[in-house]
CSV table of C-alpha atoms and ligand atoms in Angstrom, one decimal:
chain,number,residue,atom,x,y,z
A,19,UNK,CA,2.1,12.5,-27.0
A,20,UNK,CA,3.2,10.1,-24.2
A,21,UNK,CA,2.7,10.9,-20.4
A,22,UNK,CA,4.8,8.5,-17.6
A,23,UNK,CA,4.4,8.3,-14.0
A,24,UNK,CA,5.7,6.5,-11.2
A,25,UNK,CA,4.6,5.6,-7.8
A,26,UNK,CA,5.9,3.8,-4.6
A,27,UNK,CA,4.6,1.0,-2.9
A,28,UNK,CA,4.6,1.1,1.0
A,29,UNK,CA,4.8,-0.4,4.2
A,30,UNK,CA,2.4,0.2,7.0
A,31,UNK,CA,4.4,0.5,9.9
A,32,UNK,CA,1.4,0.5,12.5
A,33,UNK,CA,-2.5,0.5,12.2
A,34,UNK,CA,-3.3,-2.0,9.1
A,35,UNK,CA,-6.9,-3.5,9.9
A,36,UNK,CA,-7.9,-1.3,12.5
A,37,UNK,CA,-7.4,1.9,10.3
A,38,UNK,CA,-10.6,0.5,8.2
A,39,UNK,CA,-12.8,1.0,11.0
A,40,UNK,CA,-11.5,4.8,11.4
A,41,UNK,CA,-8.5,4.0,13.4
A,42,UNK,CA,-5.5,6.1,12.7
A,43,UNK,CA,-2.5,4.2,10.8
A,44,UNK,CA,1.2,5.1,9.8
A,45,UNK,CA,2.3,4.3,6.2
A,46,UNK,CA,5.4,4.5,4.6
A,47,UNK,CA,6.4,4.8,1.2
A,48,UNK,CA,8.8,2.0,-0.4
A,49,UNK,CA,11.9,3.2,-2.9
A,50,UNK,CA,9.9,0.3,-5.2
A,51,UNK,CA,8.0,1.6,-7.7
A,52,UNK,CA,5.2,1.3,-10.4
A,53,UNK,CA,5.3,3.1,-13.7
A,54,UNK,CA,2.4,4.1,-16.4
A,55,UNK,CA,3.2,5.2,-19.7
A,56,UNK,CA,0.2,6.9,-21.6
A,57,UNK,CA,0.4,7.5,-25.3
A,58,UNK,CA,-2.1,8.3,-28.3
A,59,UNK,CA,-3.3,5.1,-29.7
A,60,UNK,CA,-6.4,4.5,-33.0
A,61,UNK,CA,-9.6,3.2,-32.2
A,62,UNK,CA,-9.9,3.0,-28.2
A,63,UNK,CA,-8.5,2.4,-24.6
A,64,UNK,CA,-5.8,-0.5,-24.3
A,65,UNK,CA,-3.6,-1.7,-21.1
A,66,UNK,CA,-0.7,-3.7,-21.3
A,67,UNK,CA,0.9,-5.4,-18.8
A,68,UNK,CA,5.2,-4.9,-19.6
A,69,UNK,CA,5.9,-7.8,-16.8
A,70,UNK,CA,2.2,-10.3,-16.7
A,71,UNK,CA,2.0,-10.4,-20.2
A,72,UNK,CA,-1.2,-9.5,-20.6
A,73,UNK,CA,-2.8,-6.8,-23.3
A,74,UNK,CA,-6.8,-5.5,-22.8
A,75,UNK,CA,-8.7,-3.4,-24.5
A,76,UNK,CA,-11.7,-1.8,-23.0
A,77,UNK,CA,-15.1,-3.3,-24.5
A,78,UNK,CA,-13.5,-5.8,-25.6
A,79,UNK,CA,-11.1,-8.8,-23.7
A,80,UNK,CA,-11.7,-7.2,-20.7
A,81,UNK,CA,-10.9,-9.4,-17.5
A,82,UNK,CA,-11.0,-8.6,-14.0
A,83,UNK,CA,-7.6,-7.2,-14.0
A,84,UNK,CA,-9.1,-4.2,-16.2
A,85,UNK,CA,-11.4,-3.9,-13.7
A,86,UNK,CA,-9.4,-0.8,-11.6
A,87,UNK,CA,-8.6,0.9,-14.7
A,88,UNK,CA,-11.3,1.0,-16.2
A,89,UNK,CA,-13.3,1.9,-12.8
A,90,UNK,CA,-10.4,4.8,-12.5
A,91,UNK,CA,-11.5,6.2,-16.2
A,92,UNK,CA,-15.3,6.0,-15.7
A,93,UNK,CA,-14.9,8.2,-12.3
A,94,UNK,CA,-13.0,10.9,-13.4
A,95,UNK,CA,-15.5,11.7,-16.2
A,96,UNK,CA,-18.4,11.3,-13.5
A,97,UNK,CA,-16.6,13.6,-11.1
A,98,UNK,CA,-16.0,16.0,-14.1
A,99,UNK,CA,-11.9,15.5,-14.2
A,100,UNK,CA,-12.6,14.4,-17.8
A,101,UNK,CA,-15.2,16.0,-20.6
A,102,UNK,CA,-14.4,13.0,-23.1
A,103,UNK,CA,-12.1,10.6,-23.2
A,104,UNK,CA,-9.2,10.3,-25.8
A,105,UNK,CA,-8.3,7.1,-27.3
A,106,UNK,CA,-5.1,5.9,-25.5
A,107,UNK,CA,-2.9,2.8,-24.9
A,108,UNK,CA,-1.6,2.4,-21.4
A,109,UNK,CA,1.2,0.5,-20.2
A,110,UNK,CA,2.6,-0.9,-17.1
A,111,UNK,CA,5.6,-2.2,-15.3
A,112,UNK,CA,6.1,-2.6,-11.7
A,113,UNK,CA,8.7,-3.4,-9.0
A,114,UNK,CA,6.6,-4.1,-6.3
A,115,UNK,CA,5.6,-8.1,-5.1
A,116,UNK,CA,1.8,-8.5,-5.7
A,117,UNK,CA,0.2,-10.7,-2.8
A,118,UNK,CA,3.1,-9.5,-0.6
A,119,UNK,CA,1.0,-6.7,1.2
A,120,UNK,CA,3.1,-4.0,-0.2
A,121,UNK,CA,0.7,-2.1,-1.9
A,122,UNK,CA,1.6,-3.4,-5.8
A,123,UNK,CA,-2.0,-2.5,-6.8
A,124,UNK,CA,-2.5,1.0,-5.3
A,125,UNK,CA,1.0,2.2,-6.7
A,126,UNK,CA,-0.3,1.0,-10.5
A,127,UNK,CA,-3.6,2.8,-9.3
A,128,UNK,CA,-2.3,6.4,-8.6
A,129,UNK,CA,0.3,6.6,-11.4
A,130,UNK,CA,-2.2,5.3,-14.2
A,131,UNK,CA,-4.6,8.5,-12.6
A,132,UNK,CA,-1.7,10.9,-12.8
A,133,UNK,CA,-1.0,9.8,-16.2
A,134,UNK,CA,-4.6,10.1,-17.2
A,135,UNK,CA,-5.4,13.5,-15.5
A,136,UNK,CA,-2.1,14.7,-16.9
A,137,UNK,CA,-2.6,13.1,-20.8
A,138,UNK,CA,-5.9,14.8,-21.1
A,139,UNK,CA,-4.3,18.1,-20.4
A,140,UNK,CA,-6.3,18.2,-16.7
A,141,UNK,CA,-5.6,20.6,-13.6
A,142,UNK,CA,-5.5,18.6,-10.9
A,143,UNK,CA,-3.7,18.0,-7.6
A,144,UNK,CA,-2.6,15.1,-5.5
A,145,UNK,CA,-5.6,15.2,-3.5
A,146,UNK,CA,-7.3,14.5,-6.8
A,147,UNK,CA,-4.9,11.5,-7.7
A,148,UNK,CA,-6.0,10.2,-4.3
A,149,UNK,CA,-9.6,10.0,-5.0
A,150,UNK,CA,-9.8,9.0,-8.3
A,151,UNK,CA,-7.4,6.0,-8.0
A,152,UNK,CA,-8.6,5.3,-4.7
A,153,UNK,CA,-12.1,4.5,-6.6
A,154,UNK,CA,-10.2,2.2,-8.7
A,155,UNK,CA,-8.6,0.2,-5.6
A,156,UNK,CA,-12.2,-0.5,-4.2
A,157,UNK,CA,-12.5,-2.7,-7.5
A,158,UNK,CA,-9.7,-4.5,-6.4
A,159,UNK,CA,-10.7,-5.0,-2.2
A,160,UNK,CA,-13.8,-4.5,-0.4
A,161,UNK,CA,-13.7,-2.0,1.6
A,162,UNK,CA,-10.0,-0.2,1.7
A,163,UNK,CA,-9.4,2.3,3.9
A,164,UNK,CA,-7.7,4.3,1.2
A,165,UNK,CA,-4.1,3.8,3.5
A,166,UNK,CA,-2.5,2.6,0.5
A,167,UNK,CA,-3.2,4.9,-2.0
A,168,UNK,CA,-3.0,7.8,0.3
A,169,UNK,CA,1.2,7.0,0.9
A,170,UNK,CA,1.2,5.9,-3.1
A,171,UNK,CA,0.1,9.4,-4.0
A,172,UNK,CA,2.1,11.7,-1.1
A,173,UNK,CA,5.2,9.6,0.1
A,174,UNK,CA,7.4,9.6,2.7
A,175,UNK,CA,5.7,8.8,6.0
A,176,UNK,CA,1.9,9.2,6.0
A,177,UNK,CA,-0.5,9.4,9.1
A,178,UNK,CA,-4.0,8.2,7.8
A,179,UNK,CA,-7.5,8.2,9.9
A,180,UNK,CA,-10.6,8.2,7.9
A,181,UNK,CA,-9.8,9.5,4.4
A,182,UNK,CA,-7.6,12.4,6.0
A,183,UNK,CA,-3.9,12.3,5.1
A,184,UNK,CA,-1.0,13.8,7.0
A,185,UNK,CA,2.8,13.7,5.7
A,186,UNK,CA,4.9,13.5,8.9
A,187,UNK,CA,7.4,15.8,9.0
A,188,UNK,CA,9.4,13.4,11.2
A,189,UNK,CA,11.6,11.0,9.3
A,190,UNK,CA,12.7,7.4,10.8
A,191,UNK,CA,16.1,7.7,12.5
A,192,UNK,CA,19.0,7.1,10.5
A,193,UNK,CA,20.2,3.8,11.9
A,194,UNK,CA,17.0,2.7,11.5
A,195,UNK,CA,16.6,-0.4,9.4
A,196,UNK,CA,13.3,-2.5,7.3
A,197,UNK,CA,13.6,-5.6,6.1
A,198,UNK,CA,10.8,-6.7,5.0
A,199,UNK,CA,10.5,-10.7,4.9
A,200,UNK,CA,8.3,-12.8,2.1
A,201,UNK,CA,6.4,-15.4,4.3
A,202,UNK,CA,5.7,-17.0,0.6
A,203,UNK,CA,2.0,-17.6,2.1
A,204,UNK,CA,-0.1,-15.9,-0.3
A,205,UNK,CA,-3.2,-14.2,0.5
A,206,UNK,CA,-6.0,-12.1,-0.4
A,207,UNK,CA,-6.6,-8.9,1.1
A,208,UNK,CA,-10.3,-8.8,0.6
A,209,UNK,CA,-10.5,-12.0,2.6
A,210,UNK,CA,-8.6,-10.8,5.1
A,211,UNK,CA,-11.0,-7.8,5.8
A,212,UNK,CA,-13.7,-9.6,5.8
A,213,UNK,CA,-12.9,-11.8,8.3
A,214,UNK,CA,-11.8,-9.5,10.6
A,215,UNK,CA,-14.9,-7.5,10.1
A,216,UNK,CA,-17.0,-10.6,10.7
A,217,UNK,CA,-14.5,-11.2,14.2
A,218,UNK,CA,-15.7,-7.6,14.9
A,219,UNK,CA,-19.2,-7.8,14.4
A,220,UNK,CA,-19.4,-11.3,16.5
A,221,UNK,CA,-17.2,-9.9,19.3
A,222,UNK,CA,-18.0,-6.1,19.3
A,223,UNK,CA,-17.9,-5.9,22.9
A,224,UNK,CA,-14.6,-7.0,23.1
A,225,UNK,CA,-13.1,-5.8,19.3
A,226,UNK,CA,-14.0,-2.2,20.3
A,227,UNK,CA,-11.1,-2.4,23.3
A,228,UNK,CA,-8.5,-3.5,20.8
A,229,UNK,CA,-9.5,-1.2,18.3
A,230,UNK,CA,-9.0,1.5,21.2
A,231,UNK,CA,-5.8,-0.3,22.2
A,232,UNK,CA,-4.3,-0.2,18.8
A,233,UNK,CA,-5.9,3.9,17.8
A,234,UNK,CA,-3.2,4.6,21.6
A,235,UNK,CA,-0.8,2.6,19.6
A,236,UNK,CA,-0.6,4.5,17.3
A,237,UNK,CA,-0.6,7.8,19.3
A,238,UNK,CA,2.6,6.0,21.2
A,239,UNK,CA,4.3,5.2,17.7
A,240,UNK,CA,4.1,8.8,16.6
A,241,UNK,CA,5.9,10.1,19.9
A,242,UNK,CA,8.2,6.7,19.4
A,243,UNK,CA,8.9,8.8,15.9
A,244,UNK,CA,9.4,11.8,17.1
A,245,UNK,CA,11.9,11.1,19.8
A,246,UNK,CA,14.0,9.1,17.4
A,247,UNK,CA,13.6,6.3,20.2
A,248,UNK,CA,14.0,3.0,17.9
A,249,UNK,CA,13.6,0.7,21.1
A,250,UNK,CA,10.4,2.0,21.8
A,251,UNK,CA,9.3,1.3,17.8
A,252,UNK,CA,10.4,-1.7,18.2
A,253,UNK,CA,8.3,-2.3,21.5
A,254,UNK,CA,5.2,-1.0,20.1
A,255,UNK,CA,5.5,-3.1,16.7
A,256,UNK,CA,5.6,-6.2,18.9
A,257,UNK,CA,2.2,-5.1,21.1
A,258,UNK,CA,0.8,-4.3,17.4
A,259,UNK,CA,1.7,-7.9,16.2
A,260,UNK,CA,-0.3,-8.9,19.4
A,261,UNK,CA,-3.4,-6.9,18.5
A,262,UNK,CA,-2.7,-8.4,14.9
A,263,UNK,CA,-2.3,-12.1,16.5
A,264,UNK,CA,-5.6,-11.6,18.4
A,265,UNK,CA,-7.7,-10.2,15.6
A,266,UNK,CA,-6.7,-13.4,13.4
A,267,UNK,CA,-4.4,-12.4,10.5
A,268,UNK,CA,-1.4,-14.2,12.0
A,269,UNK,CA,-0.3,-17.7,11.3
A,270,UNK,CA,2.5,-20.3,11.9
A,271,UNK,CA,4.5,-18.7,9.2
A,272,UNK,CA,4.5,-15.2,10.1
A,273,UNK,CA,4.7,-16.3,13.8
A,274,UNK,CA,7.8,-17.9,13.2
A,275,UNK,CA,9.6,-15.3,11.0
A,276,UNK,CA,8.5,-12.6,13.9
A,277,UNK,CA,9.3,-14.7,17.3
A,278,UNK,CA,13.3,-15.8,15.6
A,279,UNK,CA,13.6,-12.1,14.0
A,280,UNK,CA,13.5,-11.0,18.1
A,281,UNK,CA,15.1,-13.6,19.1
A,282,UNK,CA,17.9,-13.0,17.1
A,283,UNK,CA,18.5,-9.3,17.8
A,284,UNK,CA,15.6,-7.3,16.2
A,285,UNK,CA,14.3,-4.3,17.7
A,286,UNK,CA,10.5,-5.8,16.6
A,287,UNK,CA,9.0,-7.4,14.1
A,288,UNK,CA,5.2,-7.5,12.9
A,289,UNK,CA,2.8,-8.4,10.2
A,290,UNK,CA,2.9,-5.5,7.5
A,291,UNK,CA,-0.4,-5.3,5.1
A,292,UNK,CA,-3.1,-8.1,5.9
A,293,UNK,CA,-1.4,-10.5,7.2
A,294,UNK,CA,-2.6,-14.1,6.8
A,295,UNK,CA,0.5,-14.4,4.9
A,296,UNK,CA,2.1,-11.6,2.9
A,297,UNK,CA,5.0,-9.7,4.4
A,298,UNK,CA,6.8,-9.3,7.7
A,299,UNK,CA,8.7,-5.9,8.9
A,300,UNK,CA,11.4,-6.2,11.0
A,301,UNK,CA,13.2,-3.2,12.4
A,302,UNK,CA,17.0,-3.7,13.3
A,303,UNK,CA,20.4,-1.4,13.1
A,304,UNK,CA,22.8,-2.3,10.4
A,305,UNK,CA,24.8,-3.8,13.2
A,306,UNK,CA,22.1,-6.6,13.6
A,307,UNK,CA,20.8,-6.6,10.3
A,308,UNK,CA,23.1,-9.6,8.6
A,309,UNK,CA,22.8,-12.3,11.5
A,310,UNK,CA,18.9,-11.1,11.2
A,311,UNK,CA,18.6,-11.8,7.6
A,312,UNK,CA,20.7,-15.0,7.9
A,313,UNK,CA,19.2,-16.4,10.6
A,314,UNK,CA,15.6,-16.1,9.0
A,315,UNK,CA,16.6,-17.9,6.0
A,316,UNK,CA,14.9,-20.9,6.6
A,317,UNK,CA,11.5,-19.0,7.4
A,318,UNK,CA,10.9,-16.8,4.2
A,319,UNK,CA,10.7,-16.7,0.7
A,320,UNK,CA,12.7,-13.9,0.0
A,321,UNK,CA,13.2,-10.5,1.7
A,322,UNK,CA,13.8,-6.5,0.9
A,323,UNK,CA,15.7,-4.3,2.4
A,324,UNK,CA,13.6,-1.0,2.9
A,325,UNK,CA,13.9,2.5,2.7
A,326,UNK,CA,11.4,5.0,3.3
A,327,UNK,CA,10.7,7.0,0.2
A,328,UNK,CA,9.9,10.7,0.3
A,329,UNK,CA,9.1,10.6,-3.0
A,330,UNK,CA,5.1,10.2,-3.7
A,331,UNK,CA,4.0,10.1,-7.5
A,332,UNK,CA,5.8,11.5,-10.1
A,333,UNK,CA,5.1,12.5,-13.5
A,334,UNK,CA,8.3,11.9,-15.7
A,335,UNK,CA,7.6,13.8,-18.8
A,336,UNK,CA,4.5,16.2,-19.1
A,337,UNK,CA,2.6,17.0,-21.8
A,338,UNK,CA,4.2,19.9,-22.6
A,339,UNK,CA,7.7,18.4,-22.8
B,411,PMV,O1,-2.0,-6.0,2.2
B,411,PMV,P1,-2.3,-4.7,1.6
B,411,PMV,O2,-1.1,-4.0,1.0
B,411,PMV,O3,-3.4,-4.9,0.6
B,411,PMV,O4,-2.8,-3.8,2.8
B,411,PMV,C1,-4.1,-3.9,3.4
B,411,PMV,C2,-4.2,-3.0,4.5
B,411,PMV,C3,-5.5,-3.2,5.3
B,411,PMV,O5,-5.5,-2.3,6.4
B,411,PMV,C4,-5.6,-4.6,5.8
B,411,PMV,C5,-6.7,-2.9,4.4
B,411,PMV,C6,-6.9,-1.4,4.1
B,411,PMV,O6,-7.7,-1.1,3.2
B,411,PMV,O7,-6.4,-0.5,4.8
């Protein structure tokens, strides 16, 4: 029997950082996707990386990229998803940048759970894919708000505060366009947290006002959605890149990338994921968009046009097929 199941990566379009603190965020899912293939396999669990290069088996050569999966495995038979496990080899290939802030592990997260849950013959839900692979991401950053595998698992645009997920019904307007721009700077996300929880902690007085600032931000952004008014987006992702400025996940790099994408047309620009490197979104209209992307050229490592996804996880063949 083999099971395969995709996933999208994502783009937060407002909200990263404060939304670990129980601020509301909005998340959408990217047309990039990660895939997990589960098939019978002798004599244990193995997982293979299609595009690293790298084959582990569990008990075995495990390193700390086995970590999540095997995390992942070991909570769905403590939460009762699984009564034993079956011997199984897992593999994985993915579309999405890793580093980039574009969710590459939380995709790999949520489709290895639905191909698990599914392989083993389990009733489950995507509430249930949430929270399984969700426990697999907190081996991979301290702390996650569960943002990213929240949009991995349900698609399209996702409103997230505090482990409750809404799907907006509202899509982006048509002429909208993402491009999302590769500073080249990597990061780590976990470091990124932490200092800004360590910011917060030494400045509560003040952090609480931003975090207030960006939770109305938010609330602004959702209307901004609504009334299909792209110049108000655009507005609002600038006063987010402020928030994101003052918190201290900016830099030179992404600075630069933001302040010429404005100047040369966009309708905003901001840090998308935890900054300190990572990736930039800009919005624009397809009028703007070429004179955008040309004229950033000399600020990025490599960029992505993006669409908004209403696809969440998918399971390609089930085990009855
Ligand atoms: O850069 P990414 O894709 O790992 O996104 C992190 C988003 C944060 O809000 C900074 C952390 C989180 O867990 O929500």
């Amino acid at each position: 029997m083999k099971v395969c199941s995709t996933a999208p990566g994502k783009v937060i379009l407002f909200g990263e950082h404060f939304v670990v603190k129980g601020a509301p965020a909005i998340a959408g899912a990217l047309s990039l996707r990660a895939k997990v293939c589960i098939e019978d396999r002798v004599g244990g669990i193995e997982v293979v990386s299609m595009d690293r290069g790298w084959r582990m088996e569990f008990g075995r050569n495990e390193l700390p990229q086995l970590r999540q999966f095997k995390r992942i495995v070991e909570y769905a038979v403590e939460e009762g998803y699984l009564s034993g496990v079956k011997s199984f080899r897992a593999c994985i290939w993915s579309r999405i940048p890793v580093g980039a802030g574009l969710g590459s592990s939380a995709a790999t997260a949520v489709a290895f759970t639905a191909s698990l849950l599914e392989f083993h013959g389990v009733s489950y839900g995507a509430s249930d894919v949430w929270r399984v692979s969700l426990e697999g991401e907190r081996e991979v950053h301290v702390n996650p708000s569960g943002i990213d595998n929240a949009t991995a698992t349900y698609g399209g645009l996702v409103l997230y505060r505090k482990g409750v997920v809404r799907r907006l019904k509202a899509r982006l307007p048509k002429e909208a366009l993402l491009l999302i721009v590769d500073t080249g700077v990597e990061r780590s996300t976990g470091r990124a947290v932490k200092h800004v929880l360590e910011m917060y902690e030494r400045h509560e007085g003040v952090f609480k006002h931003i975090y207030r600032a960006a939770s109305s931000l938010v609330s602004e952004a959702l209307k901004a959605i609504r009334g299909r008014d792209l110049v108000k987006l655009g507005e609002l992702m600038q006063l987010n890149q402020g928030l994101l400025r003052t918190i201290g996940v900016s830099n030179s790099s992404i600075e630069n990338i933001v302040y010429s994408a404005v100047k040369l047309g966009a309708l905003g620009a901001k840090i998308t994921g935890a900054g300190m490197g990572g990736s930039v979104i800009v919005l624009t209209t397809k009028g703007g968009f070429s004179a955008i992307l040309e004229g950033l050229k000399p600020f990025a490592k490599g960029f992505i046009p993006a669409k908004i996804d209403s696809r969440g996880y998918t399971v390609l063949f089930s085990r009855n097929n």
